[in-house]
């Protein structure tokens, strides 16, 4: 017996087809469920307007939810709404009067007749939950309600059409409705509130005949409708492949700071992630700018995601401004509220692919954590792990910054316990010499490669960062504690 091939329909919802396993199976019966206000009707309309055509007509039934005119008034604000398809490719039918009389058989007959007359390829019923709730108010028996639900579900599976029921459910697993058993596909939407933050989530609970992506994924509703950001999943071998680098033989990426490449053992190995940590004002963003500028000089476009500064503040740096204006460096706008790791990673990957970028800057991890919605910041270490694994598997070389309090007497690399994610670590610190703060830098780690163990002074000038003398070569300075050791006469005499 030949294998049946099921055609998959593209939903027109960015990111959703990936979750579904390639699209919606043609002639499938699907349930779009979720909490009130989670975006069920918007998702249904977006799919409908994307798929509907004169040869692929859609029939949309409204029940006791919003009247069709009111619903269309708001839905037409989205860019996917197409007036030309109304009445030609899409038809709306209101079942309110039939349902209010309490005759479920009449409602079923009306639906069946409309489907027969219009011969649609797509059928939507919104909101299915309203039918059940109305039946309860009309004191219909539980057996009659169950019979109606089962009959409607079976009817929809028998039509030569791809069908959708929308309804308000809290948790799909907790519902005993027969619809959950009959449905070929179940898509569940929710909006999670934590403190003052709200994040929308989507889950493909079930999709017969194809492998969907498991788990909860972030989505956003904007003027274009719904956009889904599939959760980054570290596949077997992805992280290992990105970290098992023979750095001694690997190509080296120059940092754009004279002397720093020497400290790194010849530059940063290509495809590595480097963490630069230091207190406020120590020069982390300046170093990031030099790193991107060096890439442009070598024909390697770059991308920067700045979490501590707005785009206007970031472009206040003249060098970075001209790099962006020349189209050689792309800037990710991360100032939106309730940021998710999935949305950030999606935007980064999209810009990296578009620009063919080879260098990425994340400035800074401290600001990144603050910008995330609470549910992501609570597991910041895990979310950062997923993002770095995905980016390094693409072969880009990453420079991350992180702000740390300078305590002078101890040495830390990350406030999140996430330093292990970096292939290389450089630390910037302040020291006091002759009553002045000076900056010092050291390379703590370069995975799989020899590197300098020196602590070196550096200055920030109009030409960028200038690496200076080795700290241990200066009179009266100890490398164990970056402060001045008192001279025998009691005076604090450092010196070059």
Short mmCIF file of N, CA and C in Angstrom, two decimals, residues 161-337:
data_model
loop_
_atom_site.label_atom_id
_atom_site.label_comp_id
_atom_site.label_asym_id
_atom_site.label_seq_id
_atom_site.Cartn_x
_atom_site.Cartn_y
_atom_site.Cartn_z
N UNK A 161 -11.91 19.84 4.66
CA UNK A 161 -11.44 21.20 4.97
C UNK A 161 -10.51 21.13 6.17
N UNK A 162 -9.66 22.13 6.28
CA UNK A 162 -8.82 22.28 7.47
C UNK A 162 -9.61 23.13 8.45
N UNK A 163 -9.88 22.59 9.63
CA UNK A 163 -10.83 23.22 10.56
C UNK A 163 -10.17 23.62 11.87
N UNK A 164 -10.78 24.66 12.48
CA UNK A 164 -10.24 25.21 13.72
C UNK A 164 -11.38 25.54 14.68
N UNK A 165 -11.22 25.16 15.94
CA UNK A 165 -12.11 25.59 17.02
C UNK A 165 -11.30 26.43 17.98
N UNK A 166 -11.84 27.58 18.38
CA UNK A 166 -11.18 28.43 19.37
C UNK A 166 -11.97 28.39 20.66
N UNK A 167 -11.30 28.37 21.79
CA UNK A 167 -12.01 28.36 23.06
C UNK A 167 -11.12 28.73 24.22
N UNK A 168 -11.76 29.14 25.32
CA UNK A 168 -11.03 29.57 26.52
C UNK A 168 -10.85 28.39 27.47
N UNK A 169 -9.60 27.99 27.63
CA UNK A 169 -9.24 26.91 28.54
C UNK A 169 -8.04 27.38 29.35
N UNK A 170 -7.99 26.95 30.60
CA UNK A 170 -6.88 27.34 31.46
C UNK A 170 -5.66 26.47 31.22
N UNK A 171 -5.85 25.15 31.28
CA UNK A 171 -4.76 24.22 31.04
C UNK A 171 -5.28 23.09 30.17
N UNK A 172 -4.68 22.86 29.01
CA UNK A 172 -5.20 21.82 28.12
C UNK A 172 -5.16 20.43 28.73
N UNK A 173 -4.16 20.16 29.57
CA UNK A 173 -4.05 18.84 30.15
C UNK A 173 -5.13 18.58 31.19
N UNK A 174 -5.69 19.67 31.77
CA UNK A 174 -6.65 19.53 32.85
C UNK A 174 -8.09 19.37 32.35
N UNK A 175 -8.31 19.56 31.03
CA UNK A 175 -9.66 19.52 30.50
C UNK A 175 -10.03 18.09 30.11
N UNK A 176 -11.28 17.73 30.40
CA UNK A 176 -11.76 16.40 30.07
C UNK A 176 -12.63 16.40 28.82
N UNK A 177 -12.71 17.50 28.13
CA UNK A 177 -13.55 17.63 26.95
C UNK A 177 -13.14 16.62 25.88
N UNK A 178 -14.11 15.99 25.24
CA UNK A 178 -13.80 15.04 24.16
C UNK A 178 -13.06 15.69 23.01
N UNK A 179 -13.19 17.03 22.87
CA UNK A 179 -12.52 17.72 21.77
C UNK A 179 -11.01 17.50 21.82
N UNK A 180 -10.45 17.43 23.01
CA UNK A 180 -9.01 17.27 23.14
C UNK A 180 -8.56 15.91 22.61
N UNK A 181 -9.45 14.94 22.67
CA UNK A 181 -9.13 13.61 22.15
C UNK A 181 -9.31 13.55 20.65
N UNK A 182 -10.36 14.17 20.15
CA UNK A 182 -10.68 14.12 18.73
C UNK A 182 -9.74 14.98 17.90
N UNK A 183 -9.27 16.10 18.45
CA UNK A 183 -8.46 17.06 17.69
C UNK A 183 -7.17 16.44 17.18
N UNK A 184 -6.84 16.78 15.94
CA UNK A 184 -5.55 16.35 15.37
C UNK A 184 -4.41 17.23 15.87
N UNK A 185 -4.73 18.50 16.10
CA UNK A 185 -3.72 19.43 16.58
C UNK A 185 -4.27 20.31 17.68
N UNK A 186 -3.45 20.60 18.69
CA UNK A 186 -3.85 21.49 19.78
C UNK A 186 -2.75 22.52 19.98
N UNK A 187 -3.12 23.79 19.84
CA UNK A 187 -2.19 24.90 20.09
C UNK A 187 -2.73 25.69 21.26
N UNK A 188 -1.92 25.83 22.28
CA UNK A 188 -2.35 26.49 23.51
C UNK A 188 -1.60 27.80 23.69
N UNK A 189 -2.34 28.89 24.00
CA UNK A 189 -1.75 30.21 24.20
C UNK A 189 -2.03 30.69 25.61
N UNK A 190 -1.10 31.47 26.15
CA UNK A 190 -1.27 32.02 27.49
C UNK A 190 -0.46 33.29 27.62
N UNK A 191 -0.80 34.09 28.62
CA UNK A 191 0.01 35.26 28.96
C UNK A 191 0.35 35.17 30.45
N UNK A 192 1.63 35.15 30.73
CA UNK A 192 2.12 34.97 32.09
C UNK A 192 2.48 36.32 32.70
N UNK A 193 1.92 36.60 33.87
CA UNK A 193 2.20 37.85 34.57
C UNK A 193 3.12 37.58 35.75
N UNK A 194 4.20 38.33 35.85
CA UNK A 194 5.10 38.27 36.99
C UNK A 194 5.48 39.70 37.36
N UNK A 195 5.08 40.08 38.57
CA UNK A 195 5.23 41.46 39.00
C UNK A 195 4.61 42.38 37.95
N UNK A 196 5.37 43.29 37.35
CA UNK A 196 4.81 44.20 36.36
C UNK A 196 5.11 43.77 34.93
N UNK A 197 5.58 42.55 34.74
CA UNK A 197 5.96 42.08 33.42
C UNK A 197 4.96 41.06 32.90
N UNK A 198 4.74 41.07 31.59
CA UNK A 198 3.85 40.12 30.95
C UNK A 198 4.54 39.51 29.74
N UNK A 199 4.57 38.19 29.69
CA UNK A 199 5.18 37.47 28.58
C UNK A 199 4.15 36.50 28.01
N UNK A 200 3.97 36.54 26.69
CA UNK A 200 3.02 35.64 26.03
C UNK A 200 3.73 34.34 25.66
N UNK A 201 3.02 33.21 25.86
CA UNK A 201 3.60 31.90 25.59
C UNK A 201 2.69 31.09 24.67
N UNK A 202 3.30 30.26 23.84
CA UNK A 202 2.57 29.37 22.95
C UNK A 202 3.16 27.98 23.05
N UNK A 203 2.30 26.97 22.99
CA UNK A 203 2.75 25.59 23.09
C UNK A 203 1.95 24.74 22.11
N UNK A 204 2.65 23.94 21.31
CA UNK A 204 1.98 22.96 20.46
C UNK A 204 1.84 21.69 21.30
N UNK A 205 0.66 21.49 21.86
CA UNK A 205 0.44 20.35 22.75
C UNK A 205 0.37 19.06 21.95
N UNK A 206 -0.15 19.15 20.74
CA UNK A 206 -0.39 17.94 19.96
C UNK A 206 -0.43 18.30 18.48
N UNK A 207 0.17 17.46 17.64
CA UNK A 207 0.07 17.63 16.19
C UNK A 207 0.31 16.26 15.57
N UNK A 208 -0.77 15.64 15.15
CA UNK A 208 -0.68 14.26 14.66
C UNK A 208 0.14 14.16 13.39
N UNK A 209 0.94 13.09 13.30
CA UNK A 209 1.63 12.75 12.06
C UNK A 209 2.91 13.51 11.80
N UNK A 210 3.33 14.37 12.71
CA UNK A 210 4.59 15.10 12.50
C UNK A 210 5.19 15.49 13.84
N UNK A 211 6.49 15.68 13.83
CA UNK A 211 7.23 15.98 15.06
C UNK A 211 7.23 17.47 15.31
N UNK A 212 6.48 17.91 16.31
CA UNK A 212 6.47 19.33 16.67
C UNK A 212 7.58 19.63 17.68
N UNK A 213 7.90 20.90 17.83
CA UNK A 213 8.92 21.32 18.80
C UNK A 213 8.26 21.41 20.17
N UNK A 214 8.77 20.68 21.16
CA UNK A 214 8.11 20.65 22.47
C UNK A 214 8.37 21.91 23.29
N UNK A 215 7.59 22.05 24.37
CA UNK A 215 7.83 23.11 25.34
C UNK A 215 7.10 24.41 25.04
N UNK A 216 7.29 25.38 25.96
CA UNK A 216 6.68 26.70 25.84
C UNK A 216 7.61 27.64 25.08
N UNK A 217 7.03 28.45 24.20
CA UNK A 217 7.80 29.37 23.39
C UNK A 217 7.19 30.76 23.49
N UNK A 218 8.01 31.78 23.35
CA UNK A 218 7.55 33.16 23.46
C UNK A 218 6.94 33.64 22.15
N UNK A 219 5.89 34.47 22.26
CA UNK A 219 5.41 35.17 21.08
C UNK A 219 5.01 36.58 21.46
N UNK A 220 4.94 37.42 20.45
CA UNK A 220 4.61 38.83 20.66
C UNK A 220 3.53 39.23 19.65
N UNK A 221 2.61 40.12 20.07
CA UNK A 221 1.60 40.66 19.17
C UNK A 221 1.93 42.13 18.90
N UNK A 222 2.13 42.46 17.62
CA UNK A 222 2.37 43.85 17.24
C UNK A 222 1.49 44.21 16.06
N UNK A 223 1.78 45.27 15.37
CA UNK A 223 0.91 45.72 14.28
C UNK A 223 0.85 44.74 13.11
N UNK A 224 1.82 43.84 13.04
CA UNK A 224 1.82 42.82 11.98
C UNK A 224 1.13 41.54 12.41
N UNK A 225 0.66 41.49 13.65
CA UNK A 225 0.01 40.29 14.16
C UNK A 225 0.90 39.55 15.13
N UNK A 226 0.85 38.24 15.07
CA UNK A 226 1.62 37.39 15.99
C UNK A 226 2.94 36.99 15.35
N UNK A 227 3.99 37.06 16.14
CA UNK A 227 5.31 36.56 15.74
C UNK A 227 5.81 35.64 16.85
N UNK A 228 6.16 34.41 16.47
CA UNK A 228 6.61 33.41 17.44
C UNK A 228 8.13 33.34 17.44
N UNK A 229 8.69 33.23 18.63
CA UNK A 229 10.15 33.11 18.79
C UNK A 229 10.45 31.74 19.39
N UNK A 230 10.71 30.73 18.55
CA UNK A 230 10.96 29.39 19.06
C UNK A 230 12.10 29.36 20.06
N UNK A 231 11.91 28.61 21.11
CA UNK A 231 12.91 28.52 22.16
C UNK A 231 14.16 27.82 21.65
N UNK A 232 15.31 28.41 21.96
CA UNK A 232 16.58 27.80 21.55
C UNK A 232 16.79 26.53 22.35
N UNK A 233 16.99 25.43 21.65
CA UNK A 233 17.22 24.15 22.30
C UNK A 233 18.61 23.68 21.92
N UNK A 234 19.44 23.43 22.94
CA UNK A 234 20.80 22.97 22.69
C UNK A 234 20.74 21.52 22.26
N UNK A 235 21.00 21.27 20.99
CA UNK A 235 20.94 19.91 20.45
C UNK A 235 22.16 19.13 20.89
N UNK A 236 22.04 17.81 20.85
CA UNK A 236 23.16 16.95 21.23
C UNK A 236 24.37 17.28 20.37
N UNK A 237 25.45 17.59 21.03
CA UNK A 237 26.69 17.88 20.33
C UNK A 237 26.89 19.33 19.97
N UNK A 238 25.83 20.17 20.06
CA UNK A 238 25.97 21.58 19.66
C UNK A 238 26.99 22.29 20.53
N UNK A 239 26.80 22.16 21.86
CA UNK A 239 27.73 22.85 22.77
C UNK A 239 29.12 22.23 22.70
N UNK A 240 29.16 20.90 22.60
CA UNK A 240 30.46 20.24 22.52
C UNK A 240 31.20 20.67 21.27
N UNK A 241 30.47 20.76 20.15
CA UNK A 241 31.10 21.16 18.88
C UNK A 241 31.61 22.58 18.95
N UNK A 242 30.91 23.42 19.71
CA UNK A 242 31.30 24.82 19.76
C UNK A 242 32.43 25.07 20.74
N UNK A 243 32.69 24.10 21.62
CA UNK A 243 33.72 24.33 22.62
C UNK A 243 34.94 23.43 22.44
N UNK A 244 34.83 22.36 21.65
CA UNK A 244 35.98 21.49 21.46
C UNK A 244 36.82 22.03 20.31
N UNK A 245 37.44 23.18 20.57
CA UNK A 245 38.20 23.87 19.52
C UNK A 245 39.69 23.69 19.75
N UNK A 246 40.40 23.33 18.72
CA UNK A 246 41.85 23.26 18.82
C UNK A 246 42.40 24.65 18.58
N UNK A 247 42.40 25.45 19.66
CA UNK A 247 42.66 26.87 19.51
C UNK A 247 44.08 27.18 19.05
N UNK A 248 45.01 26.27 19.30
CA UNK A 248 46.39 26.57 18.90
C UNK A 248 46.48 26.61 17.38
N UNK A 249 45.69 25.75 16.69
CA UNK A 249 45.72 25.75 15.23
C UNK A 249 44.65 26.64 14.63
N UNK A 250 43.70 27.11 15.46
CA UNK A 250 42.58 27.88 14.91
C UNK A 250 43.04 29.25 14.45
N UNK A 251 42.28 29.82 13.51
CA UNK A 251 42.56 31.19 13.07
C UNK A 251 42.30 32.14 14.23
N UNK A 252 43.09 33.19 14.32
CA UNK A 252 42.97 34.16 15.41
C UNK A 252 42.29 35.44 14.92
N UNK A 253 41.46 35.99 15.79
CA UNK A 253 40.73 37.22 15.49
C UNK A 253 41.40 38.38 16.21
N UNK A 254 42.00 39.33 15.47
CA UNK A 254 42.63 40.49 16.13
C UNK A 254 41.59 41.34 16.84
N UNK A 255 41.96 41.86 18.02
CA UNK A 255 41.02 42.61 18.86
C UNK A 255 40.98 44.09 18.53
N UNK A 256 41.97 44.60 17.79
CA UNK A 256 41.99 46.02 17.47
C UNK A 256 42.65 46.87 18.55
N UNK A 257 43.26 46.22 19.55
CA UNK A 257 43.96 46.93 20.64
C UNK A 257 45.41 46.45 20.66
N UNK A 258 46.36 47.29 20.25
CA UNK A 258 47.76 46.88 20.24
C UNK A 258 48.19 46.37 21.62
N UNK A 259 48.80 45.21 21.66
CA UNK A 259 49.26 44.63 22.91
C UNK A 259 48.29 43.60 23.46
N UNK A 260 46.98 43.74 23.23
CA UNK A 260 46.01 42.79 23.77
C UNK A 260 46.08 41.45 23.04
N UNK A 261 46.32 41.50 21.73
CA UNK A 261 46.45 40.25 20.98
C UNK A 261 47.61 39.42 21.53
N UNK A 262 48.71 40.10 21.86
CA UNK A 262 49.86 39.41 22.44
C UNK A 262 49.50 38.78 23.77
N UNK A 263 48.72 39.48 24.59
CA UNK A 263 48.30 38.95 25.88
C UNK A 263 47.41 37.72 25.72
N UNK A 264 46.63 37.69 24.62
CA UNK A 264 45.72 36.56 24.36
C UNK A 264 46.43 35.39 23.70
N UNK A 265 47.71 35.53 23.43
CA UNK A 265 48.45 34.45 22.80
C UNK A 265 48.38 34.49 21.28
N UNK A 266 48.12 35.68 20.73
CA UNK A 266 48.07 35.82 19.28
C UNK A 266 46.73 36.27 18.76
N UNK A 267 45.86 36.70 19.65
CA UNK A 267 44.51 37.11 19.26
C UNK A 267 43.48 36.14 19.81
N UNK A 268 42.22 36.46 19.67
CA UNK A 268 41.15 35.60 20.15
C UNK A 268 40.83 34.55 19.09
N UNK A 269 40.89 33.26 19.44
CA UNK A 269 40.57 32.22 18.44
C UNK A 269 39.18 32.43 17.84
N UNK A 270 39.09 32.28 16.52
CA UNK A 270 37.81 32.48 15.82
C UNK A 270 36.77 31.51 16.34
N UNK A 271 35.53 32.00 16.50
CA UNK A 271 34.44 31.17 17.00
C UNK A 271 34.38 31.06 18.50
N UNK A 272 35.26 31.80 19.21
CA UNK A 272 35.26 31.78 20.67
C UNK A 272 34.31 32.83 21.21
N UNK A 273 33.97 32.68 22.48
CA UNK A 273 33.25 33.72 23.22
C UNK A 273 34.18 34.24 24.30
N UNK A 274 34.30 35.57 24.37
CA UNK A 274 35.20 36.19 25.34
C UNK A 274 34.39 37.07 26.27
N UNK A 275 34.65 36.96 27.57
CA UNK A 275 33.99 37.77 28.59
C UNK A 275 34.97 38.80 29.12
N UNK A 276 34.60 40.08 28.99
CA UNK A 276 35.41 41.18 29.54
C UNK A 276 34.66 41.74 30.74
N UNK A 277 35.25 41.63 31.92
CA UNK A 277 34.59 42.09 33.14
C UNK A 277 35.37 43.24 33.76
N UNK A 278 34.65 44.11 34.44
CA UNK A 278 35.30 45.23 35.09
C UNK A 278 34.28 46.20 35.67
N UNK A 279 34.72 47.11 36.52
CA UNK A 279 33.80 48.09 37.13
C UNK A 279 33.37 49.14 36.12
N UNK A 280 32.42 49.95 36.52
CA UNK A 280 31.89 51.01 35.66
C UNK A 280 33.00 51.96 35.23
N UNK A 281 33.03 52.30 33.95
CA UNK A 281 34.01 53.26 33.44
C UNK A 281 35.38 52.70 33.18
N UNK A 282 35.54 51.39 33.30
CA UNK A 282 36.89 50.81 33.15
C UNK A 282 37.29 50.65 31.68
N UNK A 283 36.34 50.79 30.74
CA UNK A 283 36.69 50.74 29.33
C UNK A 283 36.15 49.55 28.57
N UNK A 284 35.12 48.88 29.11
CA UNK A 284 34.57 47.69 28.45
C UNK A 284 33.93 48.03 27.10
N UNK A 285 33.12 49.09 27.07
CA UNK A 285 32.45 49.47 25.82
C UNK A 285 33.45 49.99 24.80
N UNK A 286 34.48 50.69 25.27
CA UNK A 286 35.53 51.17 24.36
C UNK A 286 36.23 49.99 23.70
N UNK A 287 36.55 48.97 24.50
CA UNK A 287 37.18 47.77 23.96
C UNK A 287 36.26 47.09 22.94
N UNK A 288 34.97 47.05 23.24
CA UNK A 288 34.00 46.44 22.31
C UNK A 288 33.98 47.19 20.98
N UNK A 289 34.03 48.53 21.05
CA UNK A 289 34.02 49.33 19.82
C UNK A 289 35.27 49.08 18.99
N UNK A 290 36.43 49.00 19.65
CA UNK A 290 37.68 48.72 18.93
C UNK A 290 37.63 47.34 18.27
N UNK A 291 37.02 46.40 18.97
CA UNK A 291 36.89 45.03 18.44
C UNK A 291 36.05 45.03 17.16
N UNK A 292 34.92 45.77 17.16
CA UNK A 292 34.07 45.85 15.98
C UNK A 292 34.75 46.63 14.85
N UNK A 293 35.44 47.71 15.21
CA UNK A 293 36.13 48.52 14.19
C UNK A 293 37.22 47.72 13.50
N UNK A 294 37.93 46.91 14.25
CA UNK A 294 38.98 46.07 13.66
C UNK A 294 38.37 45.07 12.68
N UNK A 295 37.20 44.55 13.04
CA UNK A 295 36.52 43.63 12.13
C UNK A 295 36.15 44.30 10.83
N UNK A 296 35.65 45.54 10.89
CA UNK A 296 35.28 46.27 9.68
C UNK A 296 36.52 46.51 8.82
N UNK A 297 37.63 46.85 9.45
CA UNK A 297 38.87 47.07 8.69
C UNK A 297 39.30 45.81 7.94
N UNK A 298 38.91 44.65 8.48
CA UNK A 298 39.29 43.38 7.87
C UNK A 298 38.16 42.77 7.03
N UNK A 299 37.12 43.56 6.77
CA UNK A 299 36.02 43.07 5.96
C UNK A 299 35.09 42.11 6.68
N UNK A 300 35.02 42.23 8.01
CA UNK A 300 34.16 41.36 8.82
C UNK A 300 33.08 42.21 9.49
N UNK A 301 31.85 42.22 8.95
CA UNK A 301 30.77 42.99 9.58
C UNK A 301 30.51 42.49 11.00
N UNK A 302 29.89 43.37 11.81
CA UNK A 302 29.62 43.02 13.20
C UNK A 302 28.21 43.41 13.62
N UNK A 303 27.80 42.87 14.76
CA UNK A 303 26.49 43.17 15.35
C UNK A 303 26.70 43.45 16.83
N UNK A 304 26.03 44.49 17.35
CA UNK A 304 26.11 44.79 18.78
C UNK A 304 24.71 44.84 19.36
N UNK A 305 24.53 44.14 20.47
CA UNK A 305 23.29 44.20 21.24
C UNK A 305 23.62 44.92 22.54
N UNK A 306 23.15 46.17 22.66
CA UNK A 306 23.50 47.00 23.82
C UNK A 306 22.31 47.05 24.77
N UNK A 307 22.49 46.56 25.98
CA UNK A 307 21.41 46.48 26.96
C UNK A 307 21.47 47.59 28.00
N UNK A 308 22.56 48.33 28.04
CA UNK A 308 22.68 49.38 29.04
C UNK A 308 22.43 50.77 28.46
N UNK A 309 22.52 50.88 27.14
CA UNK A 309 22.35 52.19 26.49
C UNK A 309 21.27 52.09 25.43
N UNK A 310 20.57 53.20 25.22
CA UNK A 310 19.63 53.28 24.12
C UNK A 310 20.43 53.43 22.83
N UNK A 311 19.82 53.16 21.65
CA UNK A 311 20.56 53.33 20.40
C UNK A 311 21.16 54.73 20.24
N UNK A 312 20.43 55.77 20.67
CA UNK A 312 20.96 57.13 20.54
C UNK A 312 22.17 57.35 21.44
N UNK A 313 22.12 56.79 22.66
CA UNK A 313 23.27 56.90 23.57
C UNK A 313 24.46 56.13 23.01
N UNK A 314 24.18 54.95 22.49
CA UNK A 314 25.24 54.11 21.96
C UNK A 314 25.94 54.79 20.78
N UNK A 315 25.15 55.42 19.91
CA UNK A 315 25.71 56.05 18.73
C UNK A 315 26.31 57.41 19.03
N UNK A 316 26.33 57.80 20.31
CA UNK A 316 27.05 59.00 20.71
C UNK A 316 28.55 58.82 20.57
N UNK A 317 28.99 57.57 20.49
CA UNK A 317 30.40 57.27 20.23
C UNK A 317 30.65 57.48 18.73
N UNK A 318 31.45 58.50 18.35
CA UNK A 318 31.65 58.83 16.92
C UNK A 318 32.13 57.65 16.09
N UNK A 319 33.06 56.87 16.63
CA UNK A 319 33.60 55.74 15.86
C UNK A 319 32.51 54.72 15.57
N UNK A 320 31.72 54.39 16.59
CA UNK A 320 30.65 53.41 16.41
C UNK A 320 29.56 53.97 15.50
N UNK A 321 29.31 55.27 15.61
CA UNK A 321 28.29 55.91 14.78
C UNK A 321 28.61 55.74 13.30
N UNK A 322 29.86 55.98 12.92
CA UNK A 322 30.22 55.88 11.51
C UNK A 322 30.23 54.43 11.03
N UNK A 323 30.55 53.50 11.93
CA UNK A 323 30.50 52.08 11.56
C UNK A 323 29.07 51.66 11.25
N UNK A 324 28.14 52.16 12.06
CA UNK A 324 26.72 51.84 11.85
C UNK A 324 26.20 52.53 10.60
N UNK A 325 26.55 53.83 10.45
CA UNK A 325 26.11 54.58 9.27
C UNK A 325 26.61 53.95 7.97
N UNK A 326 27.78 53.36 8.02
CA UNK A 326 28.35 52.73 6.82
C UNK A 326 27.73 51.37 6.54
N UNK A 327 26.86 50.90 7.45
CA UNK A 327 26.20 49.62 7.25
C UNK A 327 27.09 48.43 7.55
N UNK A 328 28.20 48.66 8.26
CA UNK A 328 29.14 47.59 8.58
C UNK A 328 28.89 46.99 9.96
N UNK A 329 28.16 47.71 10.80
CA UNK A 329 27.81 47.22 12.14
C UNK A 329 26.31 47.41 12.34
N UNK A 330 25.63 46.36 12.74
CA UNK A 330 24.20 46.42 13.02
C UNK A 330 23.95 46.53 14.50
N UNK A 331 22.91 47.29 14.87
CA UNK A 331 22.57 47.50 16.28
C UNK A 331 21.21 46.85 16.58
N UNK A 332 21.17 46.00 17.58
CA UNK A 332 19.92 45.38 18.03
C UNK A 332 19.30 46.29 19.08
N UNK A 333 18.06 46.72 18.84
CA UNK A 333 17.35 47.58 19.80
C UNK A 333 16.77 46.69 20.89
N UNK A 334 17.33 46.77 22.07
CA UNK A 334 16.92 45.89 23.18
C UNK A 334 16.20 46.66 24.27
N UNK A 335 15.65 47.81 23.96
CA UNK A 335 15.07 48.64 25.01
C UNK A 335 13.60 48.32 25.28
N UNK A 336 13.01 47.37 24.54
CA UNK A 336 11.60 47.03 24.77
C UNK A 336 11.43 46.37 26.12
N UNK A 337 10.25 46.56 26.72
CA UNK A 337 9.97 45.97 28.02
C UNK A 337 9.70 44.48 27.87
#
